[in-house]
XYZ file of C-alpha atoms in Angstrom:
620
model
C 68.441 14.021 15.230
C 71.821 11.976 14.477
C 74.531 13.545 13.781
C 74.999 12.011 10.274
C 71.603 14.253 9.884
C 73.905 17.012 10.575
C 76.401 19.064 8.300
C 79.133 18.821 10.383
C 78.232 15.006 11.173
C 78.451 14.147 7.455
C 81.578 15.818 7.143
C 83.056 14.068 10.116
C 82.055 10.749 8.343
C 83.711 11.951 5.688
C 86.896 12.878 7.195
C 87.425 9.331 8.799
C 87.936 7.882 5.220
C 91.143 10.360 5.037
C 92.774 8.323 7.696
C 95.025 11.258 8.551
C 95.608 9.602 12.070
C 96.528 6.044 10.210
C 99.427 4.548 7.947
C 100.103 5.929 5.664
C 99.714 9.044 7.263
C 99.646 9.655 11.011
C 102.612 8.274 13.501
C 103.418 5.101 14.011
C 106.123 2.326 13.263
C 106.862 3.781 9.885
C 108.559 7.101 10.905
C 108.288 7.190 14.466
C 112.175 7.173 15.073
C 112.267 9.867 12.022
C 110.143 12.254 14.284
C 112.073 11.599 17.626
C 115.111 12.734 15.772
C 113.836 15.783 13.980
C 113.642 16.921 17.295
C 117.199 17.469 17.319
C 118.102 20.350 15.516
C 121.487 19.467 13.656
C 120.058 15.963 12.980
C 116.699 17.574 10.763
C 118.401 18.145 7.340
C 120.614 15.081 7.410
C 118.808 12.546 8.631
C 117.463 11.193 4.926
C 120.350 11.897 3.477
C 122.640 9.887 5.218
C 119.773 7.132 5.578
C 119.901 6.630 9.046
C 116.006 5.565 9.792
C 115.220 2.358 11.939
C 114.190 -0.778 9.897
C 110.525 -1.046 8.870
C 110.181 2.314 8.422
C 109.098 4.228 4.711
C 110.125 7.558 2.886
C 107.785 9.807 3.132
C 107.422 10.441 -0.765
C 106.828 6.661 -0.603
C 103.906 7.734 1.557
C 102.415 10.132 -0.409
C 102.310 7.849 -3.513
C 100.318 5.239 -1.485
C 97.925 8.224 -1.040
C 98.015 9.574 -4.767
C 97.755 6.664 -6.364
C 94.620 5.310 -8.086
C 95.730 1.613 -7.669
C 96.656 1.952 -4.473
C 94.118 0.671 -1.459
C 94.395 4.212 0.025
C 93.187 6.397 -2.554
C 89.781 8.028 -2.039
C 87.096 7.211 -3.825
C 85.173 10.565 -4.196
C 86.832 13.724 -3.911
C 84.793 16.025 -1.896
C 87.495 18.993 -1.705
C 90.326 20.135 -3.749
C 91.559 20.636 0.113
C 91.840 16.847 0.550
C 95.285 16.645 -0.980
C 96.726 18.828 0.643
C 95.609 17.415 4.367
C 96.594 14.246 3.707
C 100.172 15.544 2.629
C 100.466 17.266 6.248
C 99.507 14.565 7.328
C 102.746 12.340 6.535
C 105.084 15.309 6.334
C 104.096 16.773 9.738
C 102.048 14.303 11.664
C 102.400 16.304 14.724
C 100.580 18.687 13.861
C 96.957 17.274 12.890
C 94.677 18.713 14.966
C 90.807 19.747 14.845
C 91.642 23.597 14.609
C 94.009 22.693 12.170
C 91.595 20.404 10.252
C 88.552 22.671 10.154
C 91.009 25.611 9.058
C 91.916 23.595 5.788
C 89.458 24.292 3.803
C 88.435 26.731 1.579
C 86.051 24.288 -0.261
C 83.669 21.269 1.080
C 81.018 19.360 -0.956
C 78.476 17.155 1.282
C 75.808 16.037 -0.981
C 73.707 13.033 -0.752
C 74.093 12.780 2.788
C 70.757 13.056 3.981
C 71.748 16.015 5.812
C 68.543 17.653 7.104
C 70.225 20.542 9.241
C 72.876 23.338 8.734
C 74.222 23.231 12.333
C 76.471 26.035 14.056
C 79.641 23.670 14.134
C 80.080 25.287 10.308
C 81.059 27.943 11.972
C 84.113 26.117 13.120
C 85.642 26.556 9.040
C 86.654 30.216 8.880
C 88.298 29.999 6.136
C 85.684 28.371 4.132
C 84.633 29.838 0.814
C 82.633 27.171 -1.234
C 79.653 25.511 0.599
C 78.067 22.497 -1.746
C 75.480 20.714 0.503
C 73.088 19.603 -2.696
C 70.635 16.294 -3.153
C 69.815 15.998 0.830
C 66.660 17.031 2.879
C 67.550 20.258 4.375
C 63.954 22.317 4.707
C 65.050 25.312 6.316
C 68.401 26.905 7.109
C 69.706 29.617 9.880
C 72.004 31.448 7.702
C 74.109 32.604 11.815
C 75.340 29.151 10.837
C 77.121 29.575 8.009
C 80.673 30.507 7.634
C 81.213 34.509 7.447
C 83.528 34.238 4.660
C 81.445 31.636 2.200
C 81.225 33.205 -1.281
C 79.575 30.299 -2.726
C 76.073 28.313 -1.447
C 74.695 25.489 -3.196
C 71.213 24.115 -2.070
C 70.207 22.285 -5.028
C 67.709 19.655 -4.751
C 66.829 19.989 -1.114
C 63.260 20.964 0.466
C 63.493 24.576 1.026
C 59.937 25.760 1.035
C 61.317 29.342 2.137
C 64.136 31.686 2.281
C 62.915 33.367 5.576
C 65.641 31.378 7.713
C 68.256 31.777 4.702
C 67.913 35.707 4.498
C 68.074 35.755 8.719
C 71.275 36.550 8.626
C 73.019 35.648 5.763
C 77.130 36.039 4.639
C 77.570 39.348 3.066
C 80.131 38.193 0.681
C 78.143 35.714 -0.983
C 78.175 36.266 -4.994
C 76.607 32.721 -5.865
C 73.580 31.325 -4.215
C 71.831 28.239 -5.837
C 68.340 27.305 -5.272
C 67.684 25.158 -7.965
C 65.212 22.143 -7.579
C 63.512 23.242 -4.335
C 59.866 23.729 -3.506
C 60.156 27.640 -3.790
C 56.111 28.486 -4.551
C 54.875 31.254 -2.839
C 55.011 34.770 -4.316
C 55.650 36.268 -1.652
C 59.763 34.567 -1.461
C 60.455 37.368 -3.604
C 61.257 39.713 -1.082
C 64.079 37.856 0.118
C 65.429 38.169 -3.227
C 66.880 41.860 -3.190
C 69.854 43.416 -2.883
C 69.531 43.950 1.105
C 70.239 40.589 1.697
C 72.682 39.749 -1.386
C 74.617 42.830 -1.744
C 77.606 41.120 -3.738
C 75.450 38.403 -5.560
C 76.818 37.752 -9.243
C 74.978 34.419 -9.962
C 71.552 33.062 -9.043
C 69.364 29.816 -9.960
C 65.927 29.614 -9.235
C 65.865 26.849 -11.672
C 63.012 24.136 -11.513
C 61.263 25.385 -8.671
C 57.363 26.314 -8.707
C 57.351 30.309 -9.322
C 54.785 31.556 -11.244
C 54.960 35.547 -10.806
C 57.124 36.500 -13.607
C 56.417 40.681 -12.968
C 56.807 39.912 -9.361
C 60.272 38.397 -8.984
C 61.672 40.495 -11.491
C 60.630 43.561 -9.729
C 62.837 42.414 -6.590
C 65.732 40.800 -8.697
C 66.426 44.334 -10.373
C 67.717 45.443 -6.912
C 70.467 42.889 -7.145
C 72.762 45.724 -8.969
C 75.992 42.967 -9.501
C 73.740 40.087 -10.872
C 74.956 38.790 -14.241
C 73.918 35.662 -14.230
C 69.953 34.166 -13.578
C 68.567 30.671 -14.063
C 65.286 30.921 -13.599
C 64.338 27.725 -16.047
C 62.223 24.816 -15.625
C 59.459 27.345 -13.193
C 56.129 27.706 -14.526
C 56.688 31.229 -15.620
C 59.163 30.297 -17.796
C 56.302 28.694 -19.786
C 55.159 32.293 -20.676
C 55.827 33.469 -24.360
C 57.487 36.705 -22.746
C 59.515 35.263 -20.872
C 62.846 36.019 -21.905
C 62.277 39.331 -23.956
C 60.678 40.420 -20.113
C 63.612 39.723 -18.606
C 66.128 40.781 -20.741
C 64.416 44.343 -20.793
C 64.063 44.586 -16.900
C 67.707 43.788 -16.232
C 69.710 45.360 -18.869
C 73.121 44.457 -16.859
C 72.468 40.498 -17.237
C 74.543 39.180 -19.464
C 73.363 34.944 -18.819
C 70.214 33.908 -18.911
C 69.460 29.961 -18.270
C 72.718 29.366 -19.375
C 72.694 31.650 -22.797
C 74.919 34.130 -23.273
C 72.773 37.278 -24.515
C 74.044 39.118 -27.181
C 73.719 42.637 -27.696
C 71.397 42.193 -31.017
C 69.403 39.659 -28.252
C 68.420 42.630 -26.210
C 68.403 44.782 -29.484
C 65.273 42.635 -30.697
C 63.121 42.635 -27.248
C 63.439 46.563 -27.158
C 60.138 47.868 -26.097
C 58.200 44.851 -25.174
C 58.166 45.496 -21.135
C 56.332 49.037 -22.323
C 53.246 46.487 -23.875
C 51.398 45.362 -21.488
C 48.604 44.247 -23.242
C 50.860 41.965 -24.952
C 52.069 40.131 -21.850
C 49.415 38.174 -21.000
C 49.505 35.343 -17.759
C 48.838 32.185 -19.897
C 51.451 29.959 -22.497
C 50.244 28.620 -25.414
C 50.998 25.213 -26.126
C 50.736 23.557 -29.980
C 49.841 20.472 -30.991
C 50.352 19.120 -33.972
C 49.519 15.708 -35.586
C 50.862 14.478 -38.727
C 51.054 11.653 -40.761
C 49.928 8.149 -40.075
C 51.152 4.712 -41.417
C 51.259 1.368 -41.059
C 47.937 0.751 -40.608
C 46.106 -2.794 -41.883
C 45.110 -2.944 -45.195
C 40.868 -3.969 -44.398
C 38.761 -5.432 -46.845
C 36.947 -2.232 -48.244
C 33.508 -1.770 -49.646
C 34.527 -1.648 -53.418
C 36.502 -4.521 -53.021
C 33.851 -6.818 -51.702
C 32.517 -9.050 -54.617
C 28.845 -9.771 -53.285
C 26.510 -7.105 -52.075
C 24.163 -9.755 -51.007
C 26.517 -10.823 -48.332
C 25.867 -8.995 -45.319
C 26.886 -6.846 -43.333
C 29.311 -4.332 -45.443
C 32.040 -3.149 -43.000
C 34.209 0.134 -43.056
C 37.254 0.543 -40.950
C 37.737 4.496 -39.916
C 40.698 6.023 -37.931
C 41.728 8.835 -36.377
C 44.332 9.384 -33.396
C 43.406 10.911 -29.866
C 45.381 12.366 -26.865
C 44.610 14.007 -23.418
C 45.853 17.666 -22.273
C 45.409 19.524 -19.636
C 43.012 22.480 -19.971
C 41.814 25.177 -17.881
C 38.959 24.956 -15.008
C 36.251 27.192 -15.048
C 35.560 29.573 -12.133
C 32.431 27.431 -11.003
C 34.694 24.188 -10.783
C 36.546 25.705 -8.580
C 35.018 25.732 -5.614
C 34.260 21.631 -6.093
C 37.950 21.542 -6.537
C 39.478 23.358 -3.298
C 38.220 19.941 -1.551
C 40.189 17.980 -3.611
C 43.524 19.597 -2.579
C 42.952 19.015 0.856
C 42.105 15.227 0.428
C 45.281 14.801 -1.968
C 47.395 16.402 0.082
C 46.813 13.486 2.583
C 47.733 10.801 -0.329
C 49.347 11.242 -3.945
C 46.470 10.920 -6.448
C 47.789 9.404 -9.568
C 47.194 10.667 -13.065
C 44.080 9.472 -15.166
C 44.638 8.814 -19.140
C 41.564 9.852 -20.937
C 42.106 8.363 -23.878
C 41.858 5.218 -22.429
C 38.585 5.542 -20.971
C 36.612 7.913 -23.812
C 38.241 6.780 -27.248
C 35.438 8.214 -28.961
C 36.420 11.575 -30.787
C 34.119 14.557 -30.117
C 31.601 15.515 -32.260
C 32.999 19.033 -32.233
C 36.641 17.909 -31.993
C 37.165 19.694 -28.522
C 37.108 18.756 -25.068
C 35.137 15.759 -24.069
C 33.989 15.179 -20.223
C 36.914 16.417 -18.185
C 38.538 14.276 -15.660
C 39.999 15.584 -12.472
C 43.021 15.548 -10.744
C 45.714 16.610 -8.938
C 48.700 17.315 -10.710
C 51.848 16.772 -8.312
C 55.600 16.811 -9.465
C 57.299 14.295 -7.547
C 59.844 16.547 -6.696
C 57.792 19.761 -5.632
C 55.130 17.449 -3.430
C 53.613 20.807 -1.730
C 53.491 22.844 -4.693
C 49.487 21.124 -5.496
C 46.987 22.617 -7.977
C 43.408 21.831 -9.343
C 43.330 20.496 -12.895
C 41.580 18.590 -15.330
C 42.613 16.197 -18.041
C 40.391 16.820 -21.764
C 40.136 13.872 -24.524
C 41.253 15.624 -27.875
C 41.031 14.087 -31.563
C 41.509 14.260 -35.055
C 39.133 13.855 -37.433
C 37.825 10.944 -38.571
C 39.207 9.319 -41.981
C 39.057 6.532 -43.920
C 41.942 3.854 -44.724
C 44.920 4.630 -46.954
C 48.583 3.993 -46.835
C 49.510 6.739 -45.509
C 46.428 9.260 -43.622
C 47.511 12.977 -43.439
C 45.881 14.170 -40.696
C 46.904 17.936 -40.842
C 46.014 18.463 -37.149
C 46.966 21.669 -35.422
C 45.254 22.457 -31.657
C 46.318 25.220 -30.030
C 45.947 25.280 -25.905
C 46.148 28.468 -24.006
C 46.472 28.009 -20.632
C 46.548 30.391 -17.634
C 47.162 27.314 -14.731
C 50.868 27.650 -15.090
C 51.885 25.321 -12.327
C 49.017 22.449 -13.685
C 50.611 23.077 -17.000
C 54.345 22.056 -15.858
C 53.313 19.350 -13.931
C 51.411 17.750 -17.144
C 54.434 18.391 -19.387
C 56.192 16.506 -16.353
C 54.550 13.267 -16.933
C 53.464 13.743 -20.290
C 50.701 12.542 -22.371
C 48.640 9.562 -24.326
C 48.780 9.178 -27.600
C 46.459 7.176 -29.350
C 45.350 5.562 -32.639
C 41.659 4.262 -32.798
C 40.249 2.063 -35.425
C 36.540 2.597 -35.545
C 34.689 -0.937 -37.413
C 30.895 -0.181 -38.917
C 28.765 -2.652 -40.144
C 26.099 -2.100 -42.726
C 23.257 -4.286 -43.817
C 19.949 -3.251 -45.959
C 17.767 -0.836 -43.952
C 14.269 -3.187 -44.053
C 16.103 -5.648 -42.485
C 15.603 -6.639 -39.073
C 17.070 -10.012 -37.718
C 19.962 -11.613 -38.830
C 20.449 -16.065 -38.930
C 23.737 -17.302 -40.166
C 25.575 -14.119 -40.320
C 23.222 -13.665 -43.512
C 20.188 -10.675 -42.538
C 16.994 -12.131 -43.288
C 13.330 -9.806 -43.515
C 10.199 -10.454 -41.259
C 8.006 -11.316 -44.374
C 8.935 -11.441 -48.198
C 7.259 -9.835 -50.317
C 5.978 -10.316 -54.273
C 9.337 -9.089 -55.692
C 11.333 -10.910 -52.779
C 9.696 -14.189 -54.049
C 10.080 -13.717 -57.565
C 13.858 -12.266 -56.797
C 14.061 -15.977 -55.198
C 13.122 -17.745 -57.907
C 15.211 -16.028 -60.802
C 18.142 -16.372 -58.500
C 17.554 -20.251 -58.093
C 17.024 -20.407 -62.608
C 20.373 -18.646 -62.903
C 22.258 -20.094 -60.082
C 24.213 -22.128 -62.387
C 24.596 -19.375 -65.044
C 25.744 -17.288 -62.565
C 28.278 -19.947 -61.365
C 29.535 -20.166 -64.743
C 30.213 -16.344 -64.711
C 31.709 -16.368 -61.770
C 34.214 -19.307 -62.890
C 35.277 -17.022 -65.952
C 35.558 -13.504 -63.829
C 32.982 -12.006 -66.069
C 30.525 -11.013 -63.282
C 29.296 -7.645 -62.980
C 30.229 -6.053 -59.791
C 27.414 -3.847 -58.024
C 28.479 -0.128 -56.341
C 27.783 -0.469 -52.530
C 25.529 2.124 -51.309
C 26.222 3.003 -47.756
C 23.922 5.685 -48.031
C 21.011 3.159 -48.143
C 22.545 0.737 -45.722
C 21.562 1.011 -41.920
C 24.936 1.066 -39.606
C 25.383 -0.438 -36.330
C 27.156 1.311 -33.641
C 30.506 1.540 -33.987
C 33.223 -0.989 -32.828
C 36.106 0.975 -31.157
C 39.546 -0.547 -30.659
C 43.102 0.512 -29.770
C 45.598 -0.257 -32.188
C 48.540 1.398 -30.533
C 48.952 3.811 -27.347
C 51.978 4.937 -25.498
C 53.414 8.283 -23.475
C 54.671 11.087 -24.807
C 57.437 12.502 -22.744
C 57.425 16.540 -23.166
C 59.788 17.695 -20.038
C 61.756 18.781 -22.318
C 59.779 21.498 -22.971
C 60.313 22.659 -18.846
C 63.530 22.344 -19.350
C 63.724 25.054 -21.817
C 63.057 23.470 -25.119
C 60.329 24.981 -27.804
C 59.569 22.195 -29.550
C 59.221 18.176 -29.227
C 59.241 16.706 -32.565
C 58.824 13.278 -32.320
C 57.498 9.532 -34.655
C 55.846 7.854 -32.020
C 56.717 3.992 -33.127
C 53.538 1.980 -31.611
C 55.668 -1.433 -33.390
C 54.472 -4.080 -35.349
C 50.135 -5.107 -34.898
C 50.365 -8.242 -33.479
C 46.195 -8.909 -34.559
C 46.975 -7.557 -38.409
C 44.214 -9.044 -40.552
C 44.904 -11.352 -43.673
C 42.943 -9.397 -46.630
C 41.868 -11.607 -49.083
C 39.885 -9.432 -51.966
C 37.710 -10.314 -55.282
C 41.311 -11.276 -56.905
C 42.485 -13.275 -54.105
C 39.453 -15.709 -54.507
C 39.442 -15.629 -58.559
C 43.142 -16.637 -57.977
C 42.387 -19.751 -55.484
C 39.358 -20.671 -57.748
C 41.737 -20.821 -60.599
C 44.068 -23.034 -58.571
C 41.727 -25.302 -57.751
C 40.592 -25.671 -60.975
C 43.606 -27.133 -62.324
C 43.847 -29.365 -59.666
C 40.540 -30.695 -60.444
C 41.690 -30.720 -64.136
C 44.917 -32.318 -63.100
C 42.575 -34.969 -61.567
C 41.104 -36.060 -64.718
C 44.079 -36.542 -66.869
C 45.318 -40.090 -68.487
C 47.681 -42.489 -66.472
C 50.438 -42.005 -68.885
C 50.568 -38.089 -68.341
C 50.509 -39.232 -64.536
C 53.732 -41.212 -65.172
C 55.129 -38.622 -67.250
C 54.453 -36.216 -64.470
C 56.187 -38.787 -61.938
C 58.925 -39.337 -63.872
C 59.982 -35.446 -64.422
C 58.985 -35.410 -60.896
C 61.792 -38.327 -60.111
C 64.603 -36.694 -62.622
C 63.862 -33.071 -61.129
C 64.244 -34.360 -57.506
C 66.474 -32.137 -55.197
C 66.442 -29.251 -57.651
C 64.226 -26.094 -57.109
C 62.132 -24.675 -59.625
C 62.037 -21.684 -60.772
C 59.400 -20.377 -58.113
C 61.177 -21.483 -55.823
C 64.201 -19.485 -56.989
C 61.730 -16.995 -57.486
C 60.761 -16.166 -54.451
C 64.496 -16.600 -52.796
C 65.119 -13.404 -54.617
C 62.217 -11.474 -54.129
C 61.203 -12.488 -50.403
C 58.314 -11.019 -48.884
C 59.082 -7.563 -47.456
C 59.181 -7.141 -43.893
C 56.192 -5.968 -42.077
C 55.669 -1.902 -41.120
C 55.537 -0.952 -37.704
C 52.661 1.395 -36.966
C 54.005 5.091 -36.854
C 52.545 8.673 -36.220
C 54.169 11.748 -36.352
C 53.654 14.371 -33.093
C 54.869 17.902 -32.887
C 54.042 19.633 -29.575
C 55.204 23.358 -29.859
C 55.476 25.689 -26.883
C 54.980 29.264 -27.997
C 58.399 31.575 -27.459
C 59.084 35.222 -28.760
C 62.112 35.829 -30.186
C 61.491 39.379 -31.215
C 59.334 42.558 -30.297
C 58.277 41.876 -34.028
C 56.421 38.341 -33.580
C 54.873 39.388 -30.726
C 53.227 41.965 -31.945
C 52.420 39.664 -35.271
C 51.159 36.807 -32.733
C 48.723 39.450 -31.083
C 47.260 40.571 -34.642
C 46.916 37.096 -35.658
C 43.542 35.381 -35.021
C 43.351 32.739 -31.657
């Protein structure tokens, strides 16, 4: 191991950027003839004052400002102890006297973090006065707590690898009163015992934040011991995912007085009274909501109604509805098949799988559809691994308009606490299908020309043939002057092909907030502008370019001198616009809608006694 893998090596890298044995500290040409005559006594008080230094050398509060400044090329970049300051201040006032005993007893206070320190070594033990430890973001695993410094009150391990506190609680500093733990790999249920007031007799403040505990009733049971705790972060570990979380552990320590950062109030604790005494209540699985709103932006398709022949085949309808994978809970015979898995994974990350990309079809009974397995591994937690599944979910099917309502609400109860965290981790895919159905007439078997034509006509088929060809042109005529019956299409007595599915939009939902101690993620999930949005051209589109070309065919036919007369406005109007044109200047075309859905994902919290005890009464 290097010693920049080391505490004390990082801190000796540190130290070199102090230059305490360089200009402007140390000795040297710039006060060396003010030190040789300090050592004579009668010489010590008057030697600035009557100005008597050597050429080339500085003032020591000259010094100092070369070290406080922030333009000059001494000052430090990061400041990794309110102790620095001072040191570097002996150091140009009394050179003499920097030493490695003097050094090491300095500091009260020392931050090393993002070091890549992987070991707490004994030569910590050389800072006895040291009361503030900060040795966060570096890849310490395990610590001997007979090398930490006796008088440390303060130990920060965030965002490390600790895996256990069985080293930590070896012999730990008994004046310790804050101990952070926060962003570790802390799984095992059985790290609880080191969590009791025999090895943190003066603890006051302790995160357990964003680790992988999952026994709520477990660590509580040891924390209580802790009888000067007043402050616990325990946010961001699966059990914090539990309804009963906080009115839990508000009850069981009555002297806490912060909880993940929130100050609790006396009418706080006043409206969790009595819910530790219900068991039944405090069941091991969080219930997670989803809700799925409104849709727009869609296409407008050319619908039935709007089509002008029913003779032209096929008929199509354009369906949608909006899908998304969560993860749901495995079933004891799956989990056998699953304990394999782990071991393989643990080998190589397996990656998440989206389901709606691979099953976009909504189930029949708007519920799970075939599961897909995986692991589910925060990045930061890599041995904390658990058996899961992913489930396709969907709304219900519905026809186009502007704006679809789909009134979705899916509620997911969940016992895999640890699967569940690492799912809100990375979040989810939400999707919005179109679903495309063609019609055409049910006797119908082959289709030539994009027209459907029948194995053998019939009697009425011929006859239907030859009145069509007698009132082709009366029919044209009808057409021509928009007075053409329209007939009702009758999907009903159409046959359907299978559907045609298609994506319009997808994209990630991100939901860590929810670990992080949020209830609720309301979100519009923009999928932008449809690059592939159809041009609809309905019955009054076409009676509107018939018309058009009409008159141009009309135009055609009219007498040279209107032709002239028409050039010669034509000439005097040239360079002006016409009114159309000014027209549409003020009225242009309105900009096109991006595709939008509105998402609500709702993790269940009690804030009261009162709604849990309504939430139990209430129907699942």
């Amino acid at each position: 191991m290097t010693a920049a893998a080391t505490a004390s090596g990082a801190f000796t890298e540190q130290l070199r950027a102090l230059c305490l044995m360089n200009f402007p500290g140390g000795l040297g040409s710039w006060n060396k003839t003010r030190f040789e005559l300090m050592k004579i006594e009668y010489l010590k008080e008057t030697y600035w004052e009557d100005e008597k230094s050597a050429a080339g050398e500085e003032n020591p509060d000259a010094l100092k400002e070369l070290l406080a400044s922030n333009y000059s090329p001494w000052a430090l970049e990061e400041i990794w102890s309110p102790d620095v300051h001072h040191l570097r201040e002996a150091s140009v006032d009394a050179p003499q006297l920097i030493s490695e005993a003097f050094i090491f007893s300095q500091f009260k206070s020392l931050r090393i973090v993002d070091k890549q320190v992987e070991e707490v070594d004994h030569n910590l033990l050389k800072f006895l006065n040291l009361e503030e430890l900060i040795l966060s973001a570096n890849k310490i695993r395990t610590i001997n707590s007979a090398n930490l410094p006796r008088k440390l009150k303060v130990l920060e391990l965030c965002a490390n690898e600790i895996d256990s506190l069985s080293g930590l609680c070896c012999k730990p500093p008994n004046k310790i009163q804050h101990l952070g733990l926060g962003y570790n790999r802390l799984f095992c249920p059985s790290e609880s015992k080191y969590l009791t007031g025999h090895y943190w007799p003066n603890l006051l403040s302790l995160d357990l934040s964003f680790n992988n505990l999952t026994d709520l009733r477990c660590i509580i049971s040891k924390i209580i011991t802790l009888e000067h705790l007043r402050i616990l972060v325990l946010q961001g570990n699966p059990l914090a995912l539990l309804p009963w979380y906080h009115g839990f552990t508000i009850n069981n320590l009555p002297k806490l007085s912060v909880l993940d950062d929130v100050v609790i109030s006396a009418d706080g604790r006043l409206q969790y009274k009595g819910l530790s005494e219900r068991e039944d209540l405090m069941r091991d699985a969080a219930h997670v909501f989803v809700n799925i709103g409104r849709l727009k932006g869609l296409p407008h398709p050319l619908l039935p109604s709007e089509q002008e022949d029913v003779l032209e085949y096929p008929v199509t309808t354009y369906n949608y509805y909006v899908t998304y994978n969560f993860v749901c809970e495995l079933d004891d015979r799956d989990m056998e098949n699953t304990k394999v898995a782990t071991e393989n994974t643990a080998k190589s990350p397996v990656q998440f799988v989206s389901a709606v990309e691979d099953h976009p079809k909504p189930p029949e009974d708007n519920s799970e559809t075939k599961a897909i397995e995986f692991v589910a591994m925060n990045p930061l937690l890599k041995q904390a691994q658990l058996d899961s599944s992913v489930s396709s979910y969907s709304t219900a099917v519905k026809s186009w308009e502007e704006v679809i309502d789909n009134n979705y609400r899916q509620e997911h109860v969940l016992g895999d606490l640890l699967g569940l965290k690492a799912f809100l981790l990375h979040g989810t895919t939400v999707a919005v299908i179109e679903e495309k159905t063609l019609y055409w007439p049910a006797k119908e078997v082959s289709v030539e020309g994009g027209k459907p034509q029948s194995a053998k006509k019939d009697g009425k088929a011929k006859e239907h043939e030859k009145q069509k060809e007698k009132g082709s042109q009366s029919a044209k005529d009808r057409k021509a002057s928009g007075k053409q019956k329209k007939k009702k299409v009758n999907l009903s007595e159409l046959r359907p092909d299978a559907p045609i599915r298609r994506i319009l939009g997808s994209l990630r939902l991100q939901m860590e907030k929810l670990v992080g101690g949020e209830q609720t993620v309301d979100t519009v999930c923009d999928f932008g502008v449809l690059a592939t949005t159809p041009i609809v051209e309905t019955a009054k589109n076409k009676q509107e370019g018939k018309k058009s070309k009409d008159k141009k065919s009309k135009s055609g036919r009219d007498s040279s001198t209107s032709q002239k007369t028409t050039a010669s406005s034509k000439g005097k109007g040239k360079g002006k616009k016409t009114t159309d044109d000014i027209a549409s200047e003020d009225h242009p075309p309105p900009p096109p809608v991006p595709l939008t859905l509105e998402v609500q994902v709702q993790l269940l919290r009690w804030t009261s006694f009162s709604e849990a005890l309504k939430h139990d009464a209430s129907p699942t």
